[in-house]
Short mmCIF file of C-alpha atoms and ligand atoms in Angstrom, two decimals:
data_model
loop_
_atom_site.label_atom_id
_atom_site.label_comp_id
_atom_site.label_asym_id
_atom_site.label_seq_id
_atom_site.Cartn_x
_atom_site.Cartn_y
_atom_site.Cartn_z
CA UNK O 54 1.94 -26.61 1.74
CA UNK O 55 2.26 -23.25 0.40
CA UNK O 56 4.71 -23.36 -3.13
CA UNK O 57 6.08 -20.20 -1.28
CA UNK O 58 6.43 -21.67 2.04
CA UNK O 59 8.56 -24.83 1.06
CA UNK O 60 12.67 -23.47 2.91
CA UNK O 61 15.32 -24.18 -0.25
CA UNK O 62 18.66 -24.07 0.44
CA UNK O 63 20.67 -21.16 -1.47
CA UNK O 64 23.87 -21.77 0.54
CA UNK O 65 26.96 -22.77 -1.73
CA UNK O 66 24.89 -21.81 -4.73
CA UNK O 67 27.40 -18.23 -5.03
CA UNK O 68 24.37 -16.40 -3.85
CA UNK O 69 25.17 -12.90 -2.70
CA UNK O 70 22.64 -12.82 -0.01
CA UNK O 71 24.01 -16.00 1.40
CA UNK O 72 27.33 -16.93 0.09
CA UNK O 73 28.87 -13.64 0.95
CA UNK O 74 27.67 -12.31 4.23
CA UNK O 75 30.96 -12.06 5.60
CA UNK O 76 32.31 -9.29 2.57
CA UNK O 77 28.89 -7.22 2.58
CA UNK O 78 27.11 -7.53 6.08
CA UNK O 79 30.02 -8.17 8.52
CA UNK O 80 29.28 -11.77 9.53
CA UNK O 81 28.61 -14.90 7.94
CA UNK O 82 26.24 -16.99 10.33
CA UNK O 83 23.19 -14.62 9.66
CA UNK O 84 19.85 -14.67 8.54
CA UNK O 85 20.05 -13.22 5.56
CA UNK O 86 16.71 -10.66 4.84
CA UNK O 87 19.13 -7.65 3.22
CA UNK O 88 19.53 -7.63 -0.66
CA UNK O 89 16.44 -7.63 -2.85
CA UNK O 90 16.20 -10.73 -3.75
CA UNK O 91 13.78 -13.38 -3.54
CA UNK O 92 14.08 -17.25 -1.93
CA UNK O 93 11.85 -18.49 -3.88
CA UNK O 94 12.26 -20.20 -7.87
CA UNK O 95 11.25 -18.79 -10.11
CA UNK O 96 8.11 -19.53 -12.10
CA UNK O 97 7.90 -23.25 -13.24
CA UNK O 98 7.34 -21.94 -16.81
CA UNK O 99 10.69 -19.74 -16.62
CA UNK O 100 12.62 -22.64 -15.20
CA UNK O 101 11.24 -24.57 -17.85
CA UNK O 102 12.34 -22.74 -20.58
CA UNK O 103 15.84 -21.88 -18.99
CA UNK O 104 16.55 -25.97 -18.77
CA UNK O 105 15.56 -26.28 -22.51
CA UNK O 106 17.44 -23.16 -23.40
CA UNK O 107 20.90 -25.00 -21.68
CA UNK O 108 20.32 -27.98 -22.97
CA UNK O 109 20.86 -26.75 -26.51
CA UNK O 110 24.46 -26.98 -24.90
CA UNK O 111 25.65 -24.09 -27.71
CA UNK O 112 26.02 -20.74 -25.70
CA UNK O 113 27.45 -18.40 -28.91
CA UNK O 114 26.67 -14.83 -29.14
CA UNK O 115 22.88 -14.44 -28.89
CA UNK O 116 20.28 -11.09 -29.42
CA UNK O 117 16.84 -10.35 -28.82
CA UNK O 118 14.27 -11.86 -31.26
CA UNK O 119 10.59 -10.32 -32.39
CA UNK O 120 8.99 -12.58 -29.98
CA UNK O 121 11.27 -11.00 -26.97
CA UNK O 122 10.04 -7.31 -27.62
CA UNK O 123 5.98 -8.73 -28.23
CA UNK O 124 6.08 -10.27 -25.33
CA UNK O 125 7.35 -7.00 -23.49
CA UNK O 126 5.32 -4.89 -25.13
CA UNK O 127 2.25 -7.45 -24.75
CA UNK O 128 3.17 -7.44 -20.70
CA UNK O 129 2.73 -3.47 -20.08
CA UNK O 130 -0.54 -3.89 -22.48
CA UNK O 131 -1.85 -6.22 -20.43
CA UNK O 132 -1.02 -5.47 -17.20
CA UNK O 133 -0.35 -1.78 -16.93
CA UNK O 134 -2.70 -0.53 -19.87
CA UNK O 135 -0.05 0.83 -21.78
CA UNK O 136 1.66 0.53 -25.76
CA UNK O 137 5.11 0.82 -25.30
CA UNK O 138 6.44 0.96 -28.98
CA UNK O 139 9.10 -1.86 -29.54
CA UNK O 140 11.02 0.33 -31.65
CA UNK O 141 11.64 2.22 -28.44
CA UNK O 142 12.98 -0.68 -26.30
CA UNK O 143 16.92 -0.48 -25.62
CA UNK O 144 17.95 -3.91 -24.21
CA UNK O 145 20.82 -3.46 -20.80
CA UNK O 146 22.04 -5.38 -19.00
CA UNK O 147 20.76 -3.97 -15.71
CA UNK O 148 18.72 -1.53 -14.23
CA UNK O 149 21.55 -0.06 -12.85
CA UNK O 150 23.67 -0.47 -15.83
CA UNK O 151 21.01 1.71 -17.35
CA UNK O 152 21.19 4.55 -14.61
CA UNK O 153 25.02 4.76 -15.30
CA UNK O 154 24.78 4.85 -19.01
CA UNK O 155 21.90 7.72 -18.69
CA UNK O 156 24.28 9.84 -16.22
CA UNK O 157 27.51 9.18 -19.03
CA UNK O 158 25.90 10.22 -21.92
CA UNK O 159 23.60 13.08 -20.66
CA UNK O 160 25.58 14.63 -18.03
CA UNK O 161 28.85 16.73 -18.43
CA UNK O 162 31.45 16.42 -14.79
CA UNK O 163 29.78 18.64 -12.64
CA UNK O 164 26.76 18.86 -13.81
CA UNK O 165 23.61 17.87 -11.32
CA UNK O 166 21.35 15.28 -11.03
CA UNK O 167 18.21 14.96 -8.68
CA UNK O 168 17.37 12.26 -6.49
CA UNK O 169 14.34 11.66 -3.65
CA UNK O 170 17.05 9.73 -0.38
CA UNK O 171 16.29 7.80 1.45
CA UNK O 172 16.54 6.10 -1.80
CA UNK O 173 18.26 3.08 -3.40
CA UNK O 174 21.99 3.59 -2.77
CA UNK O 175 23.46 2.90 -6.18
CA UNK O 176 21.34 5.98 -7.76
CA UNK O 177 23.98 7.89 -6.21
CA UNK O 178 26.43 6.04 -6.90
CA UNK O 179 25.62 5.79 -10.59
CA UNK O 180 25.83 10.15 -10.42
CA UNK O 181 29.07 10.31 -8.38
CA UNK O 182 31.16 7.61 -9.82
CA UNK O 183 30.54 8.83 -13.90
CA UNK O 184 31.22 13.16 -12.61
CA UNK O 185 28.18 14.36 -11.90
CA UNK O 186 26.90 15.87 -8.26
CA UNK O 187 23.97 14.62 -6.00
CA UNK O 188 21.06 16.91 -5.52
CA UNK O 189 18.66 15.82 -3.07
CA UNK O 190 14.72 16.73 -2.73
CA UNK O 191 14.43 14.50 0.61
CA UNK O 192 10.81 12.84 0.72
CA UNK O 193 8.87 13.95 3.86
CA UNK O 194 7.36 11.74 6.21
CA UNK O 195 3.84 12.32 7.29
CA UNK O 196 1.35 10.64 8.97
CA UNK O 197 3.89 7.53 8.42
CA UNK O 198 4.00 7.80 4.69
CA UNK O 199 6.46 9.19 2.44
CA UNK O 200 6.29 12.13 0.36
CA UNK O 201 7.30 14.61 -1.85
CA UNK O 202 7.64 18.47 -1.26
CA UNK O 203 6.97 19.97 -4.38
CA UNK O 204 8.16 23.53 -2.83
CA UNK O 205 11.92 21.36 -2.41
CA UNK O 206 11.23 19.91 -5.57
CA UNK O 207 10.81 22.51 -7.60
CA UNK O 208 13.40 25.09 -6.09
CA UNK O 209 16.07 22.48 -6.75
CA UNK O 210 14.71 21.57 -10.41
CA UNK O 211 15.15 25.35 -11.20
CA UNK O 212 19.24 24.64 -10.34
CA UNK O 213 21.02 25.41 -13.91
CA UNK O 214 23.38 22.66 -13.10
CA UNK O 215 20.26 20.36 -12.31
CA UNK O 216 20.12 18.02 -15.83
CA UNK O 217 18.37 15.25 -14.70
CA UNK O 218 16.51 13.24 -12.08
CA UNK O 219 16.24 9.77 -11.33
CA UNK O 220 12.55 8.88 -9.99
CA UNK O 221 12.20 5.60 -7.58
CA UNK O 222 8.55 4.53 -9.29
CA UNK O 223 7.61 2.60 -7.02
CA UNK O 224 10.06 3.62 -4.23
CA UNK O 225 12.67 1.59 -3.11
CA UNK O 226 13.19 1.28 0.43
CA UNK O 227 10.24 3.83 1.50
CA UNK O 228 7.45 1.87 -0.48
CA UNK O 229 5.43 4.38 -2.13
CA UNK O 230 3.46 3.29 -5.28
CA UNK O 231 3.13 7.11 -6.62
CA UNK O 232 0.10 8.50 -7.76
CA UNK O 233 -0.66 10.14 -10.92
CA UNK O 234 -0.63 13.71 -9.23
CA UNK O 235 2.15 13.08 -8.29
CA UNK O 236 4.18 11.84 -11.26
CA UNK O 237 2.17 14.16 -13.15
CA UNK O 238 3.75 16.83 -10.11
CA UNK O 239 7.68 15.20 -11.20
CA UNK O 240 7.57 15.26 -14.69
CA UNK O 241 5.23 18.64 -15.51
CA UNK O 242 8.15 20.14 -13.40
CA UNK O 243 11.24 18.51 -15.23
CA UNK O 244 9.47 19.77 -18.69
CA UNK O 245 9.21 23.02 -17.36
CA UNK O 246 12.93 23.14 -15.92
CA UNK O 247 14.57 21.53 -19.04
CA UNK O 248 15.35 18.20 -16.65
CA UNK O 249 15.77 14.76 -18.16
CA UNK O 250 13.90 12.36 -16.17
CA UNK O 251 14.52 8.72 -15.86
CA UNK O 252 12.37 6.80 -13.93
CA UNK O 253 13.47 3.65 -12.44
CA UNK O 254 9.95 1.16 -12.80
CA UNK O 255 11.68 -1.77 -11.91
CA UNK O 256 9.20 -2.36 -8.99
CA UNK O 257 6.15 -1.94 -10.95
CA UNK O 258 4.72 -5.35 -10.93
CA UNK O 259 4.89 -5.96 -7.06
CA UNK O 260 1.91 -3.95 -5.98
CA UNK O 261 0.04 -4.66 -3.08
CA UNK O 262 -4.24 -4.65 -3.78
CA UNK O 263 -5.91 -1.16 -3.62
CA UNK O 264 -2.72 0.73 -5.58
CA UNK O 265 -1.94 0.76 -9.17
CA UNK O 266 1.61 1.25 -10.43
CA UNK O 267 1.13 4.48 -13.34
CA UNK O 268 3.92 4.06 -15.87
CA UNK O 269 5.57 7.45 -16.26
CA UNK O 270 5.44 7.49 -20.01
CA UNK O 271 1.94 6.07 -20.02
CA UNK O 272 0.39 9.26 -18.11
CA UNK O 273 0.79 12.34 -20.75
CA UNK O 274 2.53 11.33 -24.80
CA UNK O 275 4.40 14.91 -23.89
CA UNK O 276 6.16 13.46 -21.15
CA UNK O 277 7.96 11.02 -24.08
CA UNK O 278 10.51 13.81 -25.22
CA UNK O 279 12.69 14.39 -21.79
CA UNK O 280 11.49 10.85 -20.41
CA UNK O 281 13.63 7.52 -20.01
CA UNK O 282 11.64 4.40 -18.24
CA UNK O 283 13.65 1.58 -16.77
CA UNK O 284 12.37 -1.82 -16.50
CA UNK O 285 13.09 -5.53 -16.02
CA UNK O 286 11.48 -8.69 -14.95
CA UNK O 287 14.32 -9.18 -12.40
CA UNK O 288 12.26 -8.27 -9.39
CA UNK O 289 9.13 -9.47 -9.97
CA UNK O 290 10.28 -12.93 -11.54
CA UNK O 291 13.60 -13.35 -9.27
CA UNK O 292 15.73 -13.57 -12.02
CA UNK O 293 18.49 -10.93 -10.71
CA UNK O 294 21.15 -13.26 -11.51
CA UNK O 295 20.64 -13.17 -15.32
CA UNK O 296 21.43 -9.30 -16.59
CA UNK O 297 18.17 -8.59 -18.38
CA UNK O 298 16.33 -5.00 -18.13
CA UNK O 299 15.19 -2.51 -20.91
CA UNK O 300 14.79 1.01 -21.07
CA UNK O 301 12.36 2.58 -23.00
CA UNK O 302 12.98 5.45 -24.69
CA UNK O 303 10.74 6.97 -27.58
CA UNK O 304 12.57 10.26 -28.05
CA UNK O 305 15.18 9.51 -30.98
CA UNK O 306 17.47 11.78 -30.02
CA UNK O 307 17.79 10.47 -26.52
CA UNK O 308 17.11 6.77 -27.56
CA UNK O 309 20.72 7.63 -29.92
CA UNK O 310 22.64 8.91 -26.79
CA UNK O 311 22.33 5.62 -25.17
CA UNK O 312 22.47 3.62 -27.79
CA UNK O 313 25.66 5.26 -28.26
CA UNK O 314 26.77 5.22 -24.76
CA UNK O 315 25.83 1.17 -24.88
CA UNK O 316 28.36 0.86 -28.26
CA UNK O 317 31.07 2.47 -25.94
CA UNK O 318 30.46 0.04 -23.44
CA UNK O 319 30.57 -2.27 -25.42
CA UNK O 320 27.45 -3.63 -23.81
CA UNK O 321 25.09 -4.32 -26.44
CA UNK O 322 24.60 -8.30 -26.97
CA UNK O 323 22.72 -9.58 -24.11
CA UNK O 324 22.88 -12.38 -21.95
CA UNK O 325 22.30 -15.81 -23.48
CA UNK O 326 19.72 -16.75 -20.91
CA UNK O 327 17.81 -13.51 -20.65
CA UNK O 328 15.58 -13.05 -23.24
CA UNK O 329 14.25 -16.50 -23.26
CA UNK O 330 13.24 -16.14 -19.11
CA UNK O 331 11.79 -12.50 -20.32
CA UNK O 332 9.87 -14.30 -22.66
CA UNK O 333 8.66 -16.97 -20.49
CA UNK O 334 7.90 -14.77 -17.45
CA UNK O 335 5.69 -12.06 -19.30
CA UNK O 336 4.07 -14.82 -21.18
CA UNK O 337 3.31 -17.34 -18.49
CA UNK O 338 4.18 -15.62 -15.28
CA UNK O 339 1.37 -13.78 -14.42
CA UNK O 340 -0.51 -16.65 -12.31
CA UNK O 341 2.54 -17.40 -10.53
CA UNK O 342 2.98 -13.64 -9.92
CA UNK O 343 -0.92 -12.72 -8.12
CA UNK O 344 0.00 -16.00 -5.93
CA UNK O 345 3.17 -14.21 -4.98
CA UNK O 346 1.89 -10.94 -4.07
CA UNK O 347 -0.48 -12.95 -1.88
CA UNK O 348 1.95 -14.56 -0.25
CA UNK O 349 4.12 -11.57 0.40
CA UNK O 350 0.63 -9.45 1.58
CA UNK O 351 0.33 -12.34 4.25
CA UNK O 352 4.01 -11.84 5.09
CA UNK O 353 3.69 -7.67 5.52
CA UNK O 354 0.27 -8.79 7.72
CA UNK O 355 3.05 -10.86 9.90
CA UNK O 356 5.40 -8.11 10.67
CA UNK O 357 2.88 -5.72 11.14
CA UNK O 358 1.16 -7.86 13.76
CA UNK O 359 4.57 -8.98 15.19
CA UNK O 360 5.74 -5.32 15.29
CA UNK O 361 2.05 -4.23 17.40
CA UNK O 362 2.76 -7.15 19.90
CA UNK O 363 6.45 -7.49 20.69
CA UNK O 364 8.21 -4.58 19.12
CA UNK O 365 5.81 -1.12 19.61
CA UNK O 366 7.96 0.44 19.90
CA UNK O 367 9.28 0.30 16.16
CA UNK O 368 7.65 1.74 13.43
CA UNK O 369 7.00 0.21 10.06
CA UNK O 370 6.04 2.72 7.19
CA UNK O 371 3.56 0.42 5.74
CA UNK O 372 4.96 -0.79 1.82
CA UNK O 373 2.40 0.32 -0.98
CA UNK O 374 4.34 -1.93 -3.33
CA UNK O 375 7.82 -3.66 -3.63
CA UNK O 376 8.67 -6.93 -1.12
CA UNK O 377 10.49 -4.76 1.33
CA UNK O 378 9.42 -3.09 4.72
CA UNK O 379 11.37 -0.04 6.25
CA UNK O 380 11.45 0.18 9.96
CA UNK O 381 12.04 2.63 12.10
CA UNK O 382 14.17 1.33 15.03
CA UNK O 383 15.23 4.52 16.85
CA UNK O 384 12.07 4.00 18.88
CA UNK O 385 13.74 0.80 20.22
CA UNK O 386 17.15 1.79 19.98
CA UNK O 387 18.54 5.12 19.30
CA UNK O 388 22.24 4.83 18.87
CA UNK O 389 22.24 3.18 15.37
CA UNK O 390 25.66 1.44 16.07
CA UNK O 391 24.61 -0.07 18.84
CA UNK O 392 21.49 -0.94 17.17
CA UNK O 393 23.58 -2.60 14.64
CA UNK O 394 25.54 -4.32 16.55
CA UNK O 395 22.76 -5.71 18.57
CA UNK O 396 21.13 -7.13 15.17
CA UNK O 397 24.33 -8.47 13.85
CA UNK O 398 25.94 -9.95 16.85
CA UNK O 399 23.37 -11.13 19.65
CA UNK O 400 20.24 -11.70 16.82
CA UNK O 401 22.56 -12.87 13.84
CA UNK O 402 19.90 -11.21 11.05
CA UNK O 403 21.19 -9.57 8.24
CA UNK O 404 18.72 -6.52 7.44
CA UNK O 405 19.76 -3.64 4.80
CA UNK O 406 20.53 -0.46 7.16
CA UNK O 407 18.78 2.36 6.60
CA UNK O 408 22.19 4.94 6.26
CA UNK O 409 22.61 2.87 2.88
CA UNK O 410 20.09 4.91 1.02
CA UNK O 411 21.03 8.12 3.24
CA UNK O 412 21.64 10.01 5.66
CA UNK O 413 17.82 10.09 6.19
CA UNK O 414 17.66 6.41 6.60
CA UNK O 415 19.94 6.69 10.08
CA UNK O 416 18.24 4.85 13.26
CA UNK O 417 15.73 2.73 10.27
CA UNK O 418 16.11 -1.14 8.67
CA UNK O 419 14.70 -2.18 5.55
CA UNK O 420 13.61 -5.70 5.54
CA UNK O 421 13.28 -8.16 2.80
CA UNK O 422 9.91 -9.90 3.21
CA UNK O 423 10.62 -12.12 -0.04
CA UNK O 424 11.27 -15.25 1.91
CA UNK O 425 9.24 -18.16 3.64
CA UNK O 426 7.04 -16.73 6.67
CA UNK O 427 9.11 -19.42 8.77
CA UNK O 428 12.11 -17.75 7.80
CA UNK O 429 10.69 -14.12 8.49
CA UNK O 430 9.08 -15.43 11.96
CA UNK O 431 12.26 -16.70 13.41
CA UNK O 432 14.29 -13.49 11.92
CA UNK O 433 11.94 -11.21 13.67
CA UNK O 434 12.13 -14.13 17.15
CA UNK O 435 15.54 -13.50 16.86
CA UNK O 436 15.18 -9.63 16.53
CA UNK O 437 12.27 -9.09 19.63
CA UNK O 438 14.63 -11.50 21.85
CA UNK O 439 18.14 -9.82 20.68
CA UNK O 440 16.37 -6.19 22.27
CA UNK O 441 15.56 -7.73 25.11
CA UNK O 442 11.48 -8.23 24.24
C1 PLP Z 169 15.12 0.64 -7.57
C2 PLP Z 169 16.05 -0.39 -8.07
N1 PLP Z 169 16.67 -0.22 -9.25
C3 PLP Z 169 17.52 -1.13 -9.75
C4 PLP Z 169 17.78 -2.29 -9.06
C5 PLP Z 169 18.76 -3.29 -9.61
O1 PLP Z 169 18.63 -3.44 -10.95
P1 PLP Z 169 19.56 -4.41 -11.81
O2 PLP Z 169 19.83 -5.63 -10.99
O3 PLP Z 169 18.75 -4.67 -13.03
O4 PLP Z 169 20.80 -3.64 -12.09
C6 PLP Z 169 17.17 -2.52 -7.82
C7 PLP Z 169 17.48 -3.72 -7.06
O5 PLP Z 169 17.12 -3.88 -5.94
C8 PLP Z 169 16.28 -1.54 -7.32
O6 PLP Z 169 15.66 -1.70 -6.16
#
């Protein structure tokens, strides 16, 4: 049997994708394929070093050693091709942490920042709740794949209240693994306009074969004075739970403003359990990682052919990178809440709706493929037979 394929149980564990269906989905008997996050352990060499790290059974105040920033810096050597400097690595709790702390201590209230919808919902969040204002360069879809309009782009860059964008690299829910042109289109065009750019790289490990995820700062050295990269081994490793991400920053003055903005947090010693799965995941995880995105390829190949025979109706935007599909269901159904109600009531499957990452996103689902392909089959069973297929 598949490592992948074997069903664990995450109920009672306080998982958020199945312990609390009720609070965020609206029911609690559902199949849960909505949060990104995977059902599967993690690798056996990150468990592995997690169980030795508890049993020292002494959780004081911990911080990142040498070997925590080699092995980061060792992992985007190896398998991106680039040098990020350790002296450059702020440690954060979160990805999204990160995004907050970037739009406190670079933004003034009212200022603007730029985002690509439909996009991951708490980028906008993270502008609206610290004072600043959305601005939105909506991706285009053509030919069923996303992109971006560098006309939109670069009218709304030119905004004097425009300070910063947040890039989705790769893109989170439309599945874009961007090309160099067109990074090299995003950040040529925030130098030019005075914009600081962070770019969110959180997804940059789950590619699918024949794309190659281009970290932002590894595409022009210029790019490293306006340019803030987010990562973590959170996605890639399934370790969500444990509050460990960097951001890499090599501009000093920058770097200062949120290592400043972490000392007002108060959010600068990390999570006892963090660095040492970190360590273990970039050292040992790679195996365990190409096995994954395997798996996952054979579980896109399943909706896709499940999609072409039972459901032709709806159409899947097919995921360069990331484990998560968007759908297009306004070809099946298109009143959304009715849609919705239809999924949550008569099929009992708990998919992400599309309005969460904008208005853009109305009539669409995004699925999360990172579970067994039993799991996935009966979801999408369940789906077909809920719409009457
Ligand atoms: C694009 C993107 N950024 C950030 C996050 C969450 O990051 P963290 O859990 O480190 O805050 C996610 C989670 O799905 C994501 O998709």
């Amino acid at each position: 049997m598949n490592e992948f394929d074997r069903p664990r149980s995450r109920k009672g564990t306080a998982s958020v994708k199945w312990d609390f269906l009720e609070k965020n989905c609206g029911g609690s008997d559902l199949l849960p394929l909505w949060v990104a996050d995977m059902d599967f352990p993690s690798p056996p060499e990150v468990v592995e070093a997690l169980t030795k790290r508890a049993e020292e059974g002494i959780y004081g105040y911990t911080d990142h050693s040498a070997d925590y920033f080699s092995a980061l810096e060792e992992w985007n050597r190896k398998r991106h091709g680039w040098r990020c400097d350790p002296s450059w690595v702020v440690s954060v709790p979160g990805v999204v942490p990160a995004l907050n702390m970037a739009v406190r201590a670079f933004t003034k209230p009212g200022d603007k920042v730029l985002v690509q919808r439909p996009v991951y919902y708490p980028f906008m969040n993270s502008i609206e709740l610290n004072g600043a204002r959305v601005i939105n360069s909506p991706l285009v879809l053509r030919d069923r794949r996303y992109r971006m309009d560098p006309k939109d782009l670069e009218e709304k860059l030119s905004d004097p209240r425009c300070r910063m964008m947040i890039l989705c690299s790769p893109h989170n829910p439309v599945g874009r693994v961007w090309q160099e042109g067109e990074l090299r289109l995003v950040a040529d065009l925030c130098r030019e306009k005075g914009v600081i750019l962070v770019s969110d790289e959180i997804h940059s490990d789950l590619v699918f074969p024949g794309f190659r995820h281009r970290p932002l700062l590894s595409i022009d050295p210029s790019y490293s004075s306006f340019t803030l990269l987010c990562t973590s081994p959170s996605k890639s490793f399934n370790l969500a739970g444990l509050q460990c991400a960097n951001m890499i920053v090599p501009d000093p003055i920058l770097r200062r403003g949120i290592l400043e903005e972490r000392e007002r947090l108060g959010l600068f010693l990390p999570n006892f359990f963090g660095g040492v799965a970190l360590e273990a995941a970039y050292r040992y995880g790679e195996p365990w990682l190409e096995r994954l995105m395997t798996y996952l390829k054979g579980n896109l190949d399943l909706l896709t052919r499940f999609l072409g025979d039972r459901l032709p109706e709806a159409i899947l935007t097919e995921p360069e990178g990331t484990y998560l599909a968007w759908v297009d269901l306004r070809g099946v159904e298109r009143d959304w809440p009715r849609a919705e109600k239809i999924l949550l009531e008569r099929a009992k499957v708990a998919y992400d709706p599309g309005v969460l990452f904008g208005p853009e996103g109305e009539g669409y689902i995004r699925i999360n493929l990172a579970c067994p392909r039993s799991l996935l089959q009966e979801a999408l069973e369940r789906t077909a037979q809920a719409f009457g297929r």
